[in-house]
């Protein structure tokens, strides 16, 4: 069931108008009560928004997630254009560190799954050194969907009794994986974190501050990984859809 917070709607998707501190509080509350189901957090960006308009199955996953936080600068931009401004971003990379830092006070157990072999381990080591978080398992993300290996992975996570699971398999695979994890875990929190382990491990640099401030992280990512060009063609589609929605809504009102 969706977590009760202020929300806005972007291209038919609920976005929770929360800040990182709200997310930490929600996680603490959820983890403190047992057997209340797995809480799925989606760190949403504009590409995910466009995907929901094309892929009904992905839209269902988005609707089913208990918390959808505004990760990308595009979502913040859209909220302003639509006259429903969000308080700010909840960037996935920073959220991983913040959740781990916060986990120490309640001794929450953390699991890292995803990214290329070696990357999750490096990311987990770096986080552990900085935060002293209790990381109970680390696995890479290169196994086939709907396979024995995947089932074994889901079981391993459940057996670890993790309270927070970070899943870095990319969109939409991480959301599908977390949906499967619901059958294995009846408590805790799972967060889809895309390429966060690549950044935390130092495998990919994070965009410089000035680019983050200007909302240009996507451009930096494209500069680092030009092969992302194809999927980024959805960025202008997002801008077009938001402007269309705004103009249409104004026409309906006047
Ligand atoms: N990945 C993975 N298994 C796969 C495909 C991808 O673990 O089968 C990882 C990949 O190594 C990277 C992350 O998933 O660390 C995808 O990051 P990306 O930034 O592309 O995610 P998105 O933009 O889709 O959120």
Short mmCIF file of C-alpha atoms and ligand atoms in Angstrom, two decimals:
data_model
loop_
_atom_site.label_atom_id
_atom_site.label_comp_id
_atom_site.label_asym_id
_atom_site.label_seq_id
_atom_site.Cartn_x
_atom_site.Cartn_y
_atom_site.Cartn_z
CA UNK A 1 0.00 0.00 0.00
CA UNK A 2 1.32 3.45 -0.93
CA UNK A 3 2.94 5.36 1.93
CA UNK A 4 0.94 8.39 3.01
CA UNK A 5 2.90 11.54 2.13
CA UNK A 6 2.06 14.56 -0.01
CA UNK A 7 2.17 13.46 -3.65
CA UNK A 8 2.11 14.98 -7.09
CA UNK A 9 1.30 13.39 -10.45
CA UNK A 10 3.60 13.40 -13.47
CA UNK A 11 2.41 11.77 -16.71
CA UNK A 12 -0.11 9.79 -14.67
CA UNK A 13 2.47 8.59 -12.12
CA UNK A 14 2.38 9.28 -8.40
CA UNK A 15 5.56 10.89 -7.11
CA UNK A 16 5.95 11.24 -3.34
CA UNK A 17 6.90 14.80 -2.44
CA UNK A 18 9.55 13.74 0.05
CA UNK A 19 13.08 14.70 1.01
CA UNK A 20 15.89 12.29 1.95
CA UNK A 21 15.19 12.76 5.69
CA UNK A 22 11.54 11.70 5.13
CA UNK A 23 12.71 8.56 3.34
CA UNK A 24 14.99 7.63 6.26
CA UNK A 25 12.11 8.08 8.69
CA UNK A 26 9.77 5.95 6.56
CA UNK A 27 12.42 3.20 6.36
CA UNK A 28 13.02 3.26 10.14
CA UNK A 29 9.30 3.02 10.85
CA UNK A 30 8.77 0.21 8.36
CA UNK A 31 11.74 -1.85 9.48
CA UNK A 32 10.79 -1.45 13.14
CA UNK A 33 7.52 -3.35 12.64
CA UNK A 34 7.86 -6.97 11.58
CA UNK A 35 5.99 -8.94 8.89
CA UNK A 36 4.40 -5.88 7.31
CA UNK A 37 5.50 -6.72 3.77
CA UNK A 38 8.41 -5.56 1.65
CA UNK A 39 8.40 -1.81 0.99
CA UNK A 40 9.50 -1.01 -2.57
CA UNK A 41 11.15 2.35 -3.22
CA UNK A 42 11.56 3.51 -6.82
CA UNK A 43 14.10 6.26 -7.49
CA UNK A 44 12.34 7.73 -10.51
CA UNK A 45 13.73 9.78 -13.37
CA UNK A 46 12.21 11.20 -16.53
CA UNK A 47 13.16 8.13 -18.60
CA UNK A 48 11.14 5.94 -16.24
CA UNK A 49 8.18 8.34 -16.62
CA UNK A 50 8.27 7.97 -20.41
CA UNK A 51 8.63 4.20 -20.08
CA UNK A 52 5.35 4.03 -18.13
CA UNK A 53 3.54 5.60 -21.09
CA UNK A 54 4.73 2.78 -23.38
CA UNK A 55 5.00 -0.30 -21.19
CA UNK A 56 1.83 -1.18 -19.26
CA UNK A 57 3.68 -3.84 -17.24
CA UNK A 58 6.23 -1.29 -16.05
CA UNK A 59 3.43 1.17 -15.24
CA UNK A 60 1.90 -1.52 -12.99
CA UNK A 61 5.20 -1.90 -11.12
CA UNK A 62 5.41 1.87 -10.70
CA UNK A 63 1.84 2.00 -9.35
CA UNK A 64 2.49 -0.90 -6.98
CA UNK A 65 5.63 0.61 -5.42
CA UNK A 66 4.94 1.97 -1.96
CA UNK A 67 7.22 4.99 -2.44
CA UNK A 68 8.32 6.73 -5.65
CA UNK A 69 10.99 9.36 -4.98
CA UNK A 70 12.12 12.09 -7.39
CA UNK A 71 15.67 11.10 -8.34
CA UNK A 72 16.17 12.93 -11.63
CA UNK A 73 16.48 16.67 -12.26
CA UNK A 74 13.92 16.26 -15.07
CA UNK A 75 11.21 15.39 -12.54
CA UNK A 76 11.96 18.54 -10.53
CA UNK A 77 11.84 20.60 -13.73
CA UNK A 78 8.50 19.03 -14.71
CA UNK A 79 7.02 19.68 -11.27
CA UNK A 80 7.84 23.39 -11.66
CA UNK A 81 6.44 23.59 -15.19
CA UNK A 82 3.23 21.92 -14.01
CA UNK A 83 2.92 24.35 -11.07
CA UNK A 84 3.27 21.61 -8.45
CA UNK A 85 6.91 22.11 -7.36
CA UNK A 86 8.58 19.32 -5.39
CA UNK A 87 10.72 20.17 -2.34
CA UNK A 88 13.84 18.81 -4.07
CA UNK A 89 15.61 15.77 -5.44
CA UNK A 90 16.28 12.48 -3.69
CA UNK A 91 19.31 11.34 -5.72
CA UNK A 92 19.78 7.56 -5.65
CA UNK A 93 23.58 7.64 -5.21
CA UNK A 94 23.39 9.90 -2.14
CA UNK A 95 20.41 7.96 -0.80
CA UNK A 96 22.46 4.73 -0.64
CA UNK A 97 25.02 6.47 1.60
CA UNK A 98 22.38 8.22 3.71
CA UNK A 99 20.42 5.00 4.30
CA UNK A 100 23.61 3.12 5.24
CA UNK A 101 24.71 5.90 7.58
CA UNK A 102 21.28 5.96 9.20
CA UNK A 103 21.13 2.13 9.45
CA UNK A 104 23.86 2.03 12.10
CA UNK A 105 21.79 3.52 14.92
CA UNK A 106 19.15 0.76 14.64
CA UNK A 107 21.58 -1.93 13.50
CA UNK A 108 19.66 -2.51 10.27
CA UNK A 109 21.13 -5.17 8.01
CA UNK A 110 22.01 -4.14 4.45
CA UNK A 111 22.28 -6.22 1.24
CA UNK A 112 23.87 -5.02 -2.03
CA UNK A 113 22.91 -6.73 -5.28
CA UNK A 114 23.71 -5.66 -8.84
CA UNK A 115 26.31 -4.23 -11.22
CA UNK A 116 29.30 -6.01 -12.74
CA UNK A 117 31.32 -8.56 -10.73
CA UNK A 118 33.60 -6.72 -8.31
CA UNK A 119 31.75 -3.41 -8.47
CA UNK A 120 29.15 -4.12 -5.78
CA UNK A 121 31.92 -5.47 -3.51
CA UNK A 122 33.98 -2.30 -4.00
CA UNK A 123 30.93 -0.11 -3.39
CA UNK A 124 30.02 -2.08 -0.25
CA UNK A 125 33.60 -1.84 1.08
CA UNK A 126 33.70 1.90 0.52
CA UNK A 127 30.32 2.40 2.25
CA UNK A 128 31.28 0.12 5.12
CA UNK A 129 34.50 2.03 5.70
CA UNK A 130 32.69 5.36 5.73
CA UNK A 131 29.54 4.46 7.64
CA UNK A 132 30.27 1.19 9.56
CA UNK A 133 27.00 -0.18 8.16
CA UNK A 134 26.25 -3.86 8.76
CA UNK A 135 26.40 -5.24 5.21
CA UNK A 136 25.23 -8.85 5.36
CA UNK A 137 25.53 -9.76 1.68
CA UNK A 138 26.94 -8.59 -1.64
CA UNK A 139 26.18 -10.13 -5.06
CA UNK A 140 26.79 -8.98 -8.63
CA UNK A 141 23.91 -8.59 -11.06
CA UNK A 142 24.93 -10.75 -13.97
CA UNK A 143 22.50 -13.68 -13.89
CA UNK A 144 19.59 -14.43 -16.21
CA UNK A 145 16.05 -13.38 -15.46
CA UNK A 146 13.64 -16.17 -14.52
CA UNK A 147 16.46 -18.66 -14.00
CA UNK A 148 17.56 -21.01 -11.24
CA UNK A 149 20.35 -18.54 -10.50
CA UNK A 150 17.84 -15.77 -10.00
CA UNK A 151 15.72 -17.91 -7.66
CA UNK A 152 18.84 -18.79 -5.67
CA UNK A 153 19.69 -15.10 -5.42
CA UNK A 154 16.21 -14.21 -4.17
CA UNK A 155 16.43 -16.99 -1.58
CA UNK A 156 19.91 -15.86 -0.50
CA UNK A 157 18.67 -12.33 0.12
CA UNK A 158 15.70 -13.63 2.14
CA UNK A 159 17.97 -15.94 4.16
CA UNK A 160 20.28 -13.02 5.00
CA UNK A 161 17.36 -11.41 6.91
CA UNK A 162 18.40 -8.07 5.42
CA UNK A 163 16.34 -5.04 6.42
CA UNK A 164 17.36 -2.93 3.43
CA UNK A 165 18.19 -4.35 -0.01
CA UNK A 166 19.78 -2.12 -2.65
CA UNK A 167 19.11 -3.49 -6.14
CA UNK A 168 21.29 -2.08 -8.94
CA UNK A 169 20.16 -3.99 -12.04
CA UNK A 170 18.94 -1.03 -14.14
CA UNK A 171 15.37 -0.14 -15.07
CA UNK A 172 13.07 -2.09 -15.44
CA UNK A 173 14.93 -5.22 -14.36
CA UNK A 174 15.49 -4.00 -10.80
CA UNK A 175 11.80 -3.22 -10.36
CA UNK A 176 10.87 -6.68 -11.70
CA UNK A 177 13.40 -8.30 -9.38
CA UNK A 178 12.05 -6.43 -6.34
CA UNK A 179 8.51 -7.52 -7.28
CA UNK A 180 9.72 -11.15 -7.22
CA UNK A 181 11.46 -10.51 -3.90
CA UNK A 182 8.06 -9.70 -2.35
CA UNK A 183 7.30 -13.45 -2.44
CA UNK A 184 10.46 -14.22 -0.48
CA UNK A 185 10.51 -11.39 2.07
CA UNK A 186 7.68 -10.19 4.28
CA UNK A 187 9.55 -7.33 5.88
CA UNK A 188 12.15 -4.68 5.11
CA UNK A 189 12.77 -2.30 2.27
CA UNK A 190 14.09 -2.74 -1.28
CA UNK A 191 15.38 0.21 -3.26
CA UNK A 192 16.13 0.23 -7.01
CA UNK A 193 19.33 2.24 -7.38
CA UNK A 194 20.36 1.91 -11.08
CA UNK A 195 24.02 2.72 -11.65
CA UNK A 196 24.71 3.88 -8.07
CA UNK A 197 27.24 1.12 -7.26
CA UNK A 198 29.29 2.14 -10.31
CA UNK A 199 29.55 5.66 -8.91
CA UNK A 200 30.08 4.67 -5.24
CA UNK A 201 32.80 2.17 -6.17
CA UNK A 202 34.60 4.86 -8.17
CA UNK A 203 34.10 2.86 -11.39
CA UNK A 204 32.22 5.85 -12.82
CA UNK A 205 32.86 9.40 -11.58
CA UNK A 206 29.89 11.43 -10.35
CA UNK A 207 29.09 14.57 -12.33
CA UNK A 208 30.95 17.68 -11.08
CA UNK A 209 29.00 19.86 -8.62
CA UNK A 210 28.27 22.55 -11.21
CA UNK A 211 26.68 20.00 -13.55
CA UNK A 212 24.62 18.54 -10.67
CA UNK A 213 23.44 22.06 -9.78
CA UNK A 214 22.40 22.78 -13.37
CA UNK A 215 20.54 19.44 -13.58
CA UNK A 216 23.00 18.17 -16.19
CA UNK A 217 23.97 14.81 -14.64
CA UNK A 218 22.35 13.09 -17.62
CA UNK A 219 24.68 14.96 -19.98
CA UNK A 220 27.73 13.95 -17.95
CA UNK A 221 26.54 10.33 -18.04
CA UNK A 222 26.14 10.58 -21.81
CA UNK A 223 29.65 12.01 -22.07
CA UNK A 224 31.01 9.04 -20.07
CA UNK A 225 28.88 6.42 -21.80
CA UNK A 226 27.94 7.57 -25.32
CA UNK A 227 26.22 4.22 -25.91
CA UNK A 228 23.41 5.51 -23.68
CA UNK A 229 22.49 7.85 -26.52
CA UNK A 230 19.62 5.69 -27.76
CA UNK A 231 17.78 5.50 -24.48
CA UNK A 232 18.35 9.20 -23.85
CA UNK A 233 16.30 9.98 -26.92
CA UNK A 234 13.41 9.71 -24.48
CA UNK A 235 14.53 12.90 -22.72
CA UNK A 236 13.15 15.22 -25.45
CA UNK A 237 10.05 13.00 -25.52
CA UNK A 238 9.61 13.69 -21.79
CA UNK A 239 10.01 17.46 -22.31
CA UNK A 240 7.51 17.38 -25.18
CA UNK A 241 4.96 15.41 -23.14
CA UNK A 242 5.23 17.75 -20.14
CA UNK A 243 4.86 20.88 -22.28
CA UNK A 244 1.93 19.30 -24.14
CA UNK A 245 0.26 18.43 -20.83
CA UNK A 246 0.76 21.95 -19.49
CA UNK A 247 -0.58 23.63 -22.64
CA UNK A 248 -3.53 21.25 -22.89
CA UNK A 249 -4.42 21.73 -19.22
CA UNK A 250 -4.36 25.50 -19.67
CA UNK A 251 -6.65 25.23 -22.68
CA UNK A 252 -9.07 23.05 -20.71
CA UNK A 253 -9.09 25.62 -17.87
CA UNK A 254 -9.63 28.72 -20.07
N1 LIG B 1 23.31 -4.40 -14.54
C1 LIG B 1 23.31 -5.61 -13.88
N2 LIG B 1 22.87 -6.71 -14.52
C2 LIG B 1 22.41 -6.67 -15.81
C3 LIG B 1 22.39 -5.41 -16.46
C4 LIG B 1 22.84 -4.29 -15.80
O1 LIG B 1 23.71 -5.70 -12.72
O2 LIG B 1 22.02 -7.71 -16.35
C5 LIG B 1 23.82 -3.23 -13.82
C6 LIG B 1 24.88 -2.44 -14.56
O3 LIG B 1 26.16 -3.04 -14.39
C7 LIG B 1 24.75 -1.07 -13.90
C8 LIG B 1 23.26 -1.01 -13.55
O4 LIG B 1 22.75 -2.33 -13.65
O5 LIG B 1 25.51 -1.05 -12.72
C9 LIG B 1 22.45 -0.20 -14.55
O6 LIG B 1 22.72 1.08 -14.38
P1 LIG B 1 22.00 2.16 -15.25
O7 LIG B 1 22.52 3.44 -14.83
O8 LIG B 1 22.04 1.79 -16.69
O9 LIG B 1 20.53 2.04 -14.72
P2 LIG B 1 19.26 2.80 -15.15
O10 LIG B 1 19.70 4.05 -15.90
O11 LIG B 1 18.55 1.82 -16.01
O12 LIG B 1 18.61 3.06 -13.86
#
